[in-house]
Short mmCIF file of C-alpha atoms in Angstrom, two decimals:
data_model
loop_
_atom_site.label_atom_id
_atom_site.label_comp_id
_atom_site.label_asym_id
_atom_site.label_seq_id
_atom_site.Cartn_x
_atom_site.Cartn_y
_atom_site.Cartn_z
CA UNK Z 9 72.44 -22.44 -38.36
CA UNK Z 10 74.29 -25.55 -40.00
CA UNK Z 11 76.80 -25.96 -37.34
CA UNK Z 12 73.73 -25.69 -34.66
CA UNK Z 13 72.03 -28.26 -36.88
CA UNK Z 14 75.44 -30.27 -36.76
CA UNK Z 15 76.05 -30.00 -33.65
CA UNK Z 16 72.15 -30.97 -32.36
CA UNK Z 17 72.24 -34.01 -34.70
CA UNK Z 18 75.54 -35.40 -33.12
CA UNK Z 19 74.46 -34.87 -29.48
CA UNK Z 20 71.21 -36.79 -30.53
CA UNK Z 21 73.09 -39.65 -32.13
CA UNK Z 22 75.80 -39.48 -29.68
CA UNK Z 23 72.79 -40.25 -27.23
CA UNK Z 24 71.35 -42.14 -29.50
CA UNK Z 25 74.23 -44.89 -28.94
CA UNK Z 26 74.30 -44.74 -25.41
CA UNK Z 27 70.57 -45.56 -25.66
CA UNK Z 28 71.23 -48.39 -27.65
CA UNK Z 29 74.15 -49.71 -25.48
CA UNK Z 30 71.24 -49.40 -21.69
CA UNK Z 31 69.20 -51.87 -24.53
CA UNK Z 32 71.70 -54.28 -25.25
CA UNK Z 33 72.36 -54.66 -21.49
CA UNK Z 34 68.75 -54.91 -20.90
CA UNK Z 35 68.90 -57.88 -23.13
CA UNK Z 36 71.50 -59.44 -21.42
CA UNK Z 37 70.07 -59.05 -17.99
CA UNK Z 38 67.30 -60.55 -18.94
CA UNK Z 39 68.70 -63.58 -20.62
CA UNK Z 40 72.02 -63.92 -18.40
CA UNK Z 41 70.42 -63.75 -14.79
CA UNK Z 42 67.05 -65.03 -13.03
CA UNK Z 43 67.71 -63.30 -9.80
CA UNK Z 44 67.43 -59.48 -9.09
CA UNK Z 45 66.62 -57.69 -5.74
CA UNK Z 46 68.50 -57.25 -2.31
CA UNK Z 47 71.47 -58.42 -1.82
CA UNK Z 48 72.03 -61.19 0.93
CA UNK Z 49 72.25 -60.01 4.64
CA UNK Z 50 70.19 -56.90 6.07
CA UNK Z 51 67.34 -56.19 4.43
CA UNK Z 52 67.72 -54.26 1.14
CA UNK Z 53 72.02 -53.79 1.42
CA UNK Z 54 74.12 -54.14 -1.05
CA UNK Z 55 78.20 -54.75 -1.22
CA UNK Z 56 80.18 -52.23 -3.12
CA UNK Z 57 81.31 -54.67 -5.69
CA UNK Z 58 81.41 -52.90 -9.32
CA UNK Z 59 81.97 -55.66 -11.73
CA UNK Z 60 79.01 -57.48 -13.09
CA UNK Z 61 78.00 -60.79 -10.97
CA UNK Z 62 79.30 -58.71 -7.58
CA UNK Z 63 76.70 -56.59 -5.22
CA UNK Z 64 75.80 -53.84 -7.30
CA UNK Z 65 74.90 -55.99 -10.39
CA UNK Z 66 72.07 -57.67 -8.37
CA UNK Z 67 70.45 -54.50 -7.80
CA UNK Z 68 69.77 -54.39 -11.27
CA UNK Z 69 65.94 -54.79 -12.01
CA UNK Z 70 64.75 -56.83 -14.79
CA UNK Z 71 63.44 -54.44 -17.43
CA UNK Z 72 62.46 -55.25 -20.61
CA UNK Z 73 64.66 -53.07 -23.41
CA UNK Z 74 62.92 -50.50 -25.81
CA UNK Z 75 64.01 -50.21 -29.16
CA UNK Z 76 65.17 -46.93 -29.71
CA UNK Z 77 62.66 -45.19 -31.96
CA UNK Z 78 64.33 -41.87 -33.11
CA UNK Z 79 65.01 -40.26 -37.05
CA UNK Z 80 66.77 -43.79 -38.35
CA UNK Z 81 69.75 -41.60 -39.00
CA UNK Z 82 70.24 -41.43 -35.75
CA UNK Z 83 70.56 -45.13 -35.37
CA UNK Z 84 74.52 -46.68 -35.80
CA UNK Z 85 76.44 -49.29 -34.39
CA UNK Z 86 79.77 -47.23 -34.57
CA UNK Z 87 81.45 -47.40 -31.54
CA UNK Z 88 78.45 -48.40 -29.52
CA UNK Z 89 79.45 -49.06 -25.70
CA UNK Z 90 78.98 -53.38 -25.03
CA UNK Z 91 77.91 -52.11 -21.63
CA UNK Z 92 77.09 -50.09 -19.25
CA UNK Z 93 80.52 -50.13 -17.40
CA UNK Z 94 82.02 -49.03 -20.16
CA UNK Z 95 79.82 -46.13 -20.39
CA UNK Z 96 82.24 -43.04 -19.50
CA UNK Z 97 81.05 -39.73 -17.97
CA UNK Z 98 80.84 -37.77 -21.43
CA UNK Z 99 77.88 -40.35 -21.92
CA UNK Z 100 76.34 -40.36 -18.63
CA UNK Z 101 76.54 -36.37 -18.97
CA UNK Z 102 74.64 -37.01 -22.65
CA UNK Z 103 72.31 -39.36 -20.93
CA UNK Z 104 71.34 -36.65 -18.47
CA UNK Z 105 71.15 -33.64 -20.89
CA UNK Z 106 68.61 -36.09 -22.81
CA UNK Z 107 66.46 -36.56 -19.93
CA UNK Z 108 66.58 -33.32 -18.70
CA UNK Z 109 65.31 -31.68 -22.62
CA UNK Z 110 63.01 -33.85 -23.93
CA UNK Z 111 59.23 -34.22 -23.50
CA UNK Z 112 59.21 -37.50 -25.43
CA UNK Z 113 58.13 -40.39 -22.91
CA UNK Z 114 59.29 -43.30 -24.66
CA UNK Z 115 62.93 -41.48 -24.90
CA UNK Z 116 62.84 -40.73 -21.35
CA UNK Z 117 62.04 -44.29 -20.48
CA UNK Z 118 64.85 -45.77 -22.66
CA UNK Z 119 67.63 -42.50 -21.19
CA UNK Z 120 66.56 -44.11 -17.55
CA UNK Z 121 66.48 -47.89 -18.40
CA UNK Z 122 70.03 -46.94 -19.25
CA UNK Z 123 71.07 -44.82 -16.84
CA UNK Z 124 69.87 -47.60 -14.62
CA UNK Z 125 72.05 -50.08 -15.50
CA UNK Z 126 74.69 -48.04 -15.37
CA UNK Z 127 74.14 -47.37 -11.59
CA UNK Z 128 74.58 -50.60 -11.14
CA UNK Z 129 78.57 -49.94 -11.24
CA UNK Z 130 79.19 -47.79 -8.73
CA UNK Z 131 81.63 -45.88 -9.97
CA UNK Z 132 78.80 -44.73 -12.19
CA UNK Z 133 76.86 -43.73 -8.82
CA UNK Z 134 79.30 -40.63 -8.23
CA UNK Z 135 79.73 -39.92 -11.53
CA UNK Z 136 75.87 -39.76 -12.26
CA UNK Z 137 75.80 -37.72 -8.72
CA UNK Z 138 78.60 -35.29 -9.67
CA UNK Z 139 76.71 -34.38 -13.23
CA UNK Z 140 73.56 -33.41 -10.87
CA UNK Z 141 71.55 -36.23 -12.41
CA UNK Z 142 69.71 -37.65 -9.12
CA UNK Z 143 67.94 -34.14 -9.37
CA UNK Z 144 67.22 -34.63 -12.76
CA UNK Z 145 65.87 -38.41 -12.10
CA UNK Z 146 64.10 -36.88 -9.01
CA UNK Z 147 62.37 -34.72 -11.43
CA UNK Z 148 60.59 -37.65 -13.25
CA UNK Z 149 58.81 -39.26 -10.13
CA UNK Z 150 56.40 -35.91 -11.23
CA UNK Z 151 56.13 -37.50 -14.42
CA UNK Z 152 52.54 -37.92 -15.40
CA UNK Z 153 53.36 -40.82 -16.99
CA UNK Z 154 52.92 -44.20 -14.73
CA UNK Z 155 55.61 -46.11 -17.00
CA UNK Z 156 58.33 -43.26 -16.64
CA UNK Z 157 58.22 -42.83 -13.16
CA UNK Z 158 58.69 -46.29 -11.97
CA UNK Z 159 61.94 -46.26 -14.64
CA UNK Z 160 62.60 -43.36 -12.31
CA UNK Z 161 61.90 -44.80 -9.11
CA UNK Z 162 64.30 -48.05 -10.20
CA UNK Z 163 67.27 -45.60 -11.26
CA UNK Z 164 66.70 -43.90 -8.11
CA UNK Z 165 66.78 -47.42 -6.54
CA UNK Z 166 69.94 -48.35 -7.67
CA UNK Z 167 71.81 -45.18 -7.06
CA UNK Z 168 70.67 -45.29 -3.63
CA UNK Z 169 73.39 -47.83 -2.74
CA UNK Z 170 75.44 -45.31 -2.36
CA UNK Z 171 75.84 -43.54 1.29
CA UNK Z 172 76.39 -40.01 -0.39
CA UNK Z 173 73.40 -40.36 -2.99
CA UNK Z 174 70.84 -41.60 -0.31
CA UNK Z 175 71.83 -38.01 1.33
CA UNK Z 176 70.37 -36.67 -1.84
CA UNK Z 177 67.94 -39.25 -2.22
CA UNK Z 178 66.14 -38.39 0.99
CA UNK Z 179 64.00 -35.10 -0.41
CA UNK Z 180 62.24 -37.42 -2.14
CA UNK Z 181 61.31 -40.24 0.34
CA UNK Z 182 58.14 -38.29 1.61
CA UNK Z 183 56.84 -38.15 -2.14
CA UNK Z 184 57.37 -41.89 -2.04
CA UNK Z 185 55.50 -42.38 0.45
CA UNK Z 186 52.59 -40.62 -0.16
CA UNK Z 187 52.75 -42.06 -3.45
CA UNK Z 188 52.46 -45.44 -2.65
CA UNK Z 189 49.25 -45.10 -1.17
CA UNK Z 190 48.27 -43.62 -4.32
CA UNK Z 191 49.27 -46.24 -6.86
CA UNK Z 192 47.60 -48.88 -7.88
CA UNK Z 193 47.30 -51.85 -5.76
CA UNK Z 194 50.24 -54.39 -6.70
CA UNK Z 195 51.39 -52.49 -10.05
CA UNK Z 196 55.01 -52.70 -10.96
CA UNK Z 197 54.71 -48.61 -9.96
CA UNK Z 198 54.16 -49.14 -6.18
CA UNK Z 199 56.65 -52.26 -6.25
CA UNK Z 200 59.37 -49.86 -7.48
CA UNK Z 201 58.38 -47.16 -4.36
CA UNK Z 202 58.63 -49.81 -1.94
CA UNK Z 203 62.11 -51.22 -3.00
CA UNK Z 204 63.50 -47.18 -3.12
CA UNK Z 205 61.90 -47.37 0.88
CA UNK Z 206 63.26 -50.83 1.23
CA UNK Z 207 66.87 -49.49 0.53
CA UNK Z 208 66.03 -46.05 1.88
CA UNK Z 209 65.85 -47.69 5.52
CA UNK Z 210 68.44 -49.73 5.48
CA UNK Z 211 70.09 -47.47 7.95
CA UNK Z 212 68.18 -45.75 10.70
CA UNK Z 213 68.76 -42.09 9.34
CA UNK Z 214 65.67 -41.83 7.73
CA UNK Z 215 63.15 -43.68 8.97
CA UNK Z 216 61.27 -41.36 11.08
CA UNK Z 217 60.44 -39.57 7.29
CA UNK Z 218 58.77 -42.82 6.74
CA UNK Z 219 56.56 -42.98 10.09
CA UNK Z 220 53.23 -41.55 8.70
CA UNK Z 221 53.78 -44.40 5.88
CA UNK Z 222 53.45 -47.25 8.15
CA UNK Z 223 49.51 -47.50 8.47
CA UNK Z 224 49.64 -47.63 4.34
CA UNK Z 225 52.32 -49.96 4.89
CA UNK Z 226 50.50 -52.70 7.31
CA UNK Z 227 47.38 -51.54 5.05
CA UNK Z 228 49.26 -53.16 1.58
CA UNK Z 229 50.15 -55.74 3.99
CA UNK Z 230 46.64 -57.43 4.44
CA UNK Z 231 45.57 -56.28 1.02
CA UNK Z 232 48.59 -56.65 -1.37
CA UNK Z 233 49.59 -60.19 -3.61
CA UNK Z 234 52.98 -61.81 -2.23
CA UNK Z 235 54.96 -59.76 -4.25
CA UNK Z 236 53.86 -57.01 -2.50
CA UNK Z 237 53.85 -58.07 1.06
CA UNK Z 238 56.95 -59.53 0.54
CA UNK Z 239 58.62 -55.74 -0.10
CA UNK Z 240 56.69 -54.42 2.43
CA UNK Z 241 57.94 -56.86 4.79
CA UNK Z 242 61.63 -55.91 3.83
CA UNK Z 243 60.26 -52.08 4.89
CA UNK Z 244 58.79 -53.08 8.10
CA UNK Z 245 61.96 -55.13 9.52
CA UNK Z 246 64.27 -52.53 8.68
CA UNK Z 247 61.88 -49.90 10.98
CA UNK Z 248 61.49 -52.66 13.07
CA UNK Z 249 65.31 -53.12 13.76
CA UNK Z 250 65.37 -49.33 14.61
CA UNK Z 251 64.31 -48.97 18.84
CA UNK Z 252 63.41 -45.52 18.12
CA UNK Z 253 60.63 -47.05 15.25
CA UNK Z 254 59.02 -49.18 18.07
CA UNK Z 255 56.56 -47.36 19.70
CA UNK Z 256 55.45 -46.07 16.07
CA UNK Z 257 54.99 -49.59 15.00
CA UNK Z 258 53.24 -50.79 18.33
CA UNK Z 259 50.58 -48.22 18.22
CA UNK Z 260 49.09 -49.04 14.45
CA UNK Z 261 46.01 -51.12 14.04
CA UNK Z 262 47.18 -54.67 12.29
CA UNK Z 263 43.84 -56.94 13.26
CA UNK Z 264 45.20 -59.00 9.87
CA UNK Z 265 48.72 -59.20 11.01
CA UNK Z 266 48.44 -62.48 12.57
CA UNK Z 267 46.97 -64.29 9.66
CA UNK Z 268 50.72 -64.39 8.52
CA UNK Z 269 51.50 -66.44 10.94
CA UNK Z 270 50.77 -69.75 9.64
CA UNK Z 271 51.86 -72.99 8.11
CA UNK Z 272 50.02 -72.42 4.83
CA UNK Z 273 51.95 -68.71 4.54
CA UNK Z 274 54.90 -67.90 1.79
CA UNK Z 275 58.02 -69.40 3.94
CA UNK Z 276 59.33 -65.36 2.13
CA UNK Z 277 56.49 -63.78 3.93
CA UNK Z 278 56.28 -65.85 7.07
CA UNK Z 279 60.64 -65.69 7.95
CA UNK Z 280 60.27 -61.84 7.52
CA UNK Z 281 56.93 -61.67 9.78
CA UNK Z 282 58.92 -63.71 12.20
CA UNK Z 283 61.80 -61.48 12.37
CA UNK Z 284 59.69 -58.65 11.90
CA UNK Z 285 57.67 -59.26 15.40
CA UNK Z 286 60.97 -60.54 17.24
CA UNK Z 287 62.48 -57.34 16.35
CA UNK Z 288 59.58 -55.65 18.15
CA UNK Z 289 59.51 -58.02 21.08
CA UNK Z 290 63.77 -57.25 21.06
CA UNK Z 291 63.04 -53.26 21.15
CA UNK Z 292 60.81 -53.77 24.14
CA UNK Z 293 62.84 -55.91 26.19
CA UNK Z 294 65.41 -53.51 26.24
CA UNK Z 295 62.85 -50.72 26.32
CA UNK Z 296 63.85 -48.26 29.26
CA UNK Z 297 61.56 -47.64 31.39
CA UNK Z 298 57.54 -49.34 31.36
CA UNK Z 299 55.67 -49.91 28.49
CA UNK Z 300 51.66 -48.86 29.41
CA UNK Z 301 49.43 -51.89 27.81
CA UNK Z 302 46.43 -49.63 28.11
CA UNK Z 303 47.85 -46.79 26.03
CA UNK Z 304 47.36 -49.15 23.34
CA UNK Z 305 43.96 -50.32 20.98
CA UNK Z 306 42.98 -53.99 21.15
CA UNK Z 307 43.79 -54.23 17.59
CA UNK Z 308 47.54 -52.50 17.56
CA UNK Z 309 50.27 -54.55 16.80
CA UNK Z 310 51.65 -53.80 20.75
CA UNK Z 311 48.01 -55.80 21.79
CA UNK Z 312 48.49 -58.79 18.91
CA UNK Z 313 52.20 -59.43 19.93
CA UNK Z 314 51.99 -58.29 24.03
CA UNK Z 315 48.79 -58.13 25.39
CA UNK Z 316 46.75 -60.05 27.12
CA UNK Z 317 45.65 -62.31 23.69
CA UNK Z 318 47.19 -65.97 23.92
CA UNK Z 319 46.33 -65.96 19.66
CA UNK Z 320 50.08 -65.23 19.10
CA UNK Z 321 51.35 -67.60 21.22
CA UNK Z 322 49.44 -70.41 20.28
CA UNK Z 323 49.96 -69.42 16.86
CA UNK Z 324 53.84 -70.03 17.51
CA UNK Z 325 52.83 -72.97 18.96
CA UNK Z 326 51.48 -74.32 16.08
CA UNK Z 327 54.09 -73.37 13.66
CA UNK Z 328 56.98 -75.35 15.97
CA UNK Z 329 55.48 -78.54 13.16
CA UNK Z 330 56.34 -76.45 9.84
CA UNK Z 331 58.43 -78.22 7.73
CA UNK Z 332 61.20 -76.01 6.68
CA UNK Z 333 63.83 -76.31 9.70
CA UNK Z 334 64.52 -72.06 8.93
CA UNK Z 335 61.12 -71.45 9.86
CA UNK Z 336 61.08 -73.71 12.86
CA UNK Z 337 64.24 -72.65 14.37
CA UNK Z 338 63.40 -68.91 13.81
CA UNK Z 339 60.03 -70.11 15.76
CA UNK Z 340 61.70 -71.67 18.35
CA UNK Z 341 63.95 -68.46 18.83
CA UNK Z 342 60.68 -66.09 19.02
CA UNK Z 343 59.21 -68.69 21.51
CA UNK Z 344 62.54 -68.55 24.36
CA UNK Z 345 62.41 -64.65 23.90
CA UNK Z 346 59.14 -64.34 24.80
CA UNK Z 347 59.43 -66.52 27.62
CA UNK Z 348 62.03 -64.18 28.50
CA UNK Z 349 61.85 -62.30 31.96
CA UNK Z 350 59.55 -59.16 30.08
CA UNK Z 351 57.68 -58.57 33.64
CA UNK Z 352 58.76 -55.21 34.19
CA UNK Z 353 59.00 -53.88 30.62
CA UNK Z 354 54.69 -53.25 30.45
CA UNK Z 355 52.22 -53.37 32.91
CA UNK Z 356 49.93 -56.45 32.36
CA UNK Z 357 50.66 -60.01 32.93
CA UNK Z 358 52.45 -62.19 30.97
CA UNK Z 359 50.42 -65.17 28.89
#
């Protein structure tokens, strides 16, 4: 029974310092960086740098550190880790075990804030894989607890920049989704379920588990702050880039979608509605085949972009005077492709 005892108490404060190593690194995310989110270049990819300041780091989202709140015997500086890359896979394996046995939420948040952080290396992303841990972190987005699962969902985020992970990864996108609809309206919980989709469809391999999600999607769209349509933006041009995604887009009802386009608009949100509609208009150029106007409503996205509505256009129109050059030039771009020879692609004339 004393060895058991032993052995229980050095596991916990074994743990205990591997907690306390995710909090120091929260720390210094918060106070080294102002900048966390998708890397540059397609929409929610990442490099496979692993030192800190490269593409993983980045991925990193700003959460703020818990203190860790077990027996204060358990608390000790001695040998404590300076950071997460330094965080070997006898820790990560700790880390895990921790998660996976206790019931305590505040524990669980702090095990995932650090495992977290540590995915941001990416040697850590095999390692973490290896030790079965994406199950165990899958486990959590069941976690009654709002707080817990979006620590989840942000683990699960950053792991997910890995090509073998998102393999694993993908049982749980159909959750996410139905999740999100779920959540509250603009709460750091459906933020974190829209970046896992955002890096979830970065490639087109799973984005037709993500179809039924697109009505909630253009739903958030017209309803969410800019935080929020900015992420779902990121969502809806990576489907968007996908030809196979188009018809699924075309046929949901947007009437809202055009109020995007406009001078007063978030240049964030108005580039990625831009590219997000020229995408479309792309797909359906090179669409084989004809495209049947009259298979679609008067308020699908197919009718607002194509049909026989000049509000679009003259929308464009009006934006060729905004006065960031991106957002003209990207204007400019949508304008020639539209103009484009299109005749044969749907039945209906062009406006």
């Amino acid at each position: 029974m004393g060895e058991a005892r032993g052995a229980a108490r050095a596991g916990a404060a074994a743990a205990g310092l591997v907690l306390g190593a995710g909090a120091c690194y929260c720390v210094y995310r918060l106070t080294g960086s102002r900048r966390a989110g998708a890397a540059a270049g397609t929409e929610g990819a990442a490099s496979s740098g692993s030192a800190p300041g490269g593409g993983w780091l980045p991925q990193v989202s700003g959460l703020s550190s818990l203190a860790w709140r077990g027996p204060s015997s358990l608390r000790s500086d001695t040998d404590l880790p300076k950071s997460p890359s330094n965080l070997d896979a006898n820790h990560l394996q700790k880390l895990i075990h921790l998660l996976e046995s206790t019931d305590d939420p505040l524990i669980q948040e702090q095990a995932l804030v650090t495992l977290s952080n540590s995915a941001a290396f990416s040697v850590n992303q095999d390692i973490i894989r290896n030790l079965d841990g994406l199950s165990v972190i899958g486990k959590m987005l069941s976690n009654s607890i709002p707080k817990v699962k979006e620590k989840a969902l942000n683990t699960l985020n950053n792991l997910s920049m890995n090509v073998k992970n998102q393999e694993e990864i993908k049982v749980y996108i159909l959750q996410v989704c139905k999740e999100i609809e779920l959540s509250p309206l603009n709460s750091d919980l459906q933020l974190a379920e829209l970046r896992l989709l955002t890096n979830m469809s970065v490639t087109n391999d799973y984005h037709h588990m993500m179809t039924d999600a697109i009505p909630c999607l253009l739903h958030l769209l017209s309803e969410g702050n800019e935080r929020t349509q900015i992420q779902v933006l990121k969502v809806l041009v990576n489907l968007s880039a996908n030809p196979a995604m188009t018809r699924h887009l075309f046929s949901v009802q947007a009437p809202s979608l055009l109020s995007l386009f406009d001078n007063c608009i978030n240049k964030d949100i108005l580039l990625r509605a831009l590219t997000f509609a020229a995408n479309l208009n792309e797909n359906m150029k090179n669409e084989e085949g004809i495209i049947i106007q009259d298979q679609y409503s008067e308020d699908s996205i197919f009718s607002l972009l194509c049909g026989h509505s000049t509000q679009y256009a003259k929308k464009l129109v009006c934006l060729l005077h905004h006065h960031d050059t991106e957002v003209k030039e990207q204007v400019a771009k949508t304008i020639t492709q539209l103009r484009g020879d299109t005749k044969t692609r749907y039945s209906g004339k062009l406006q």
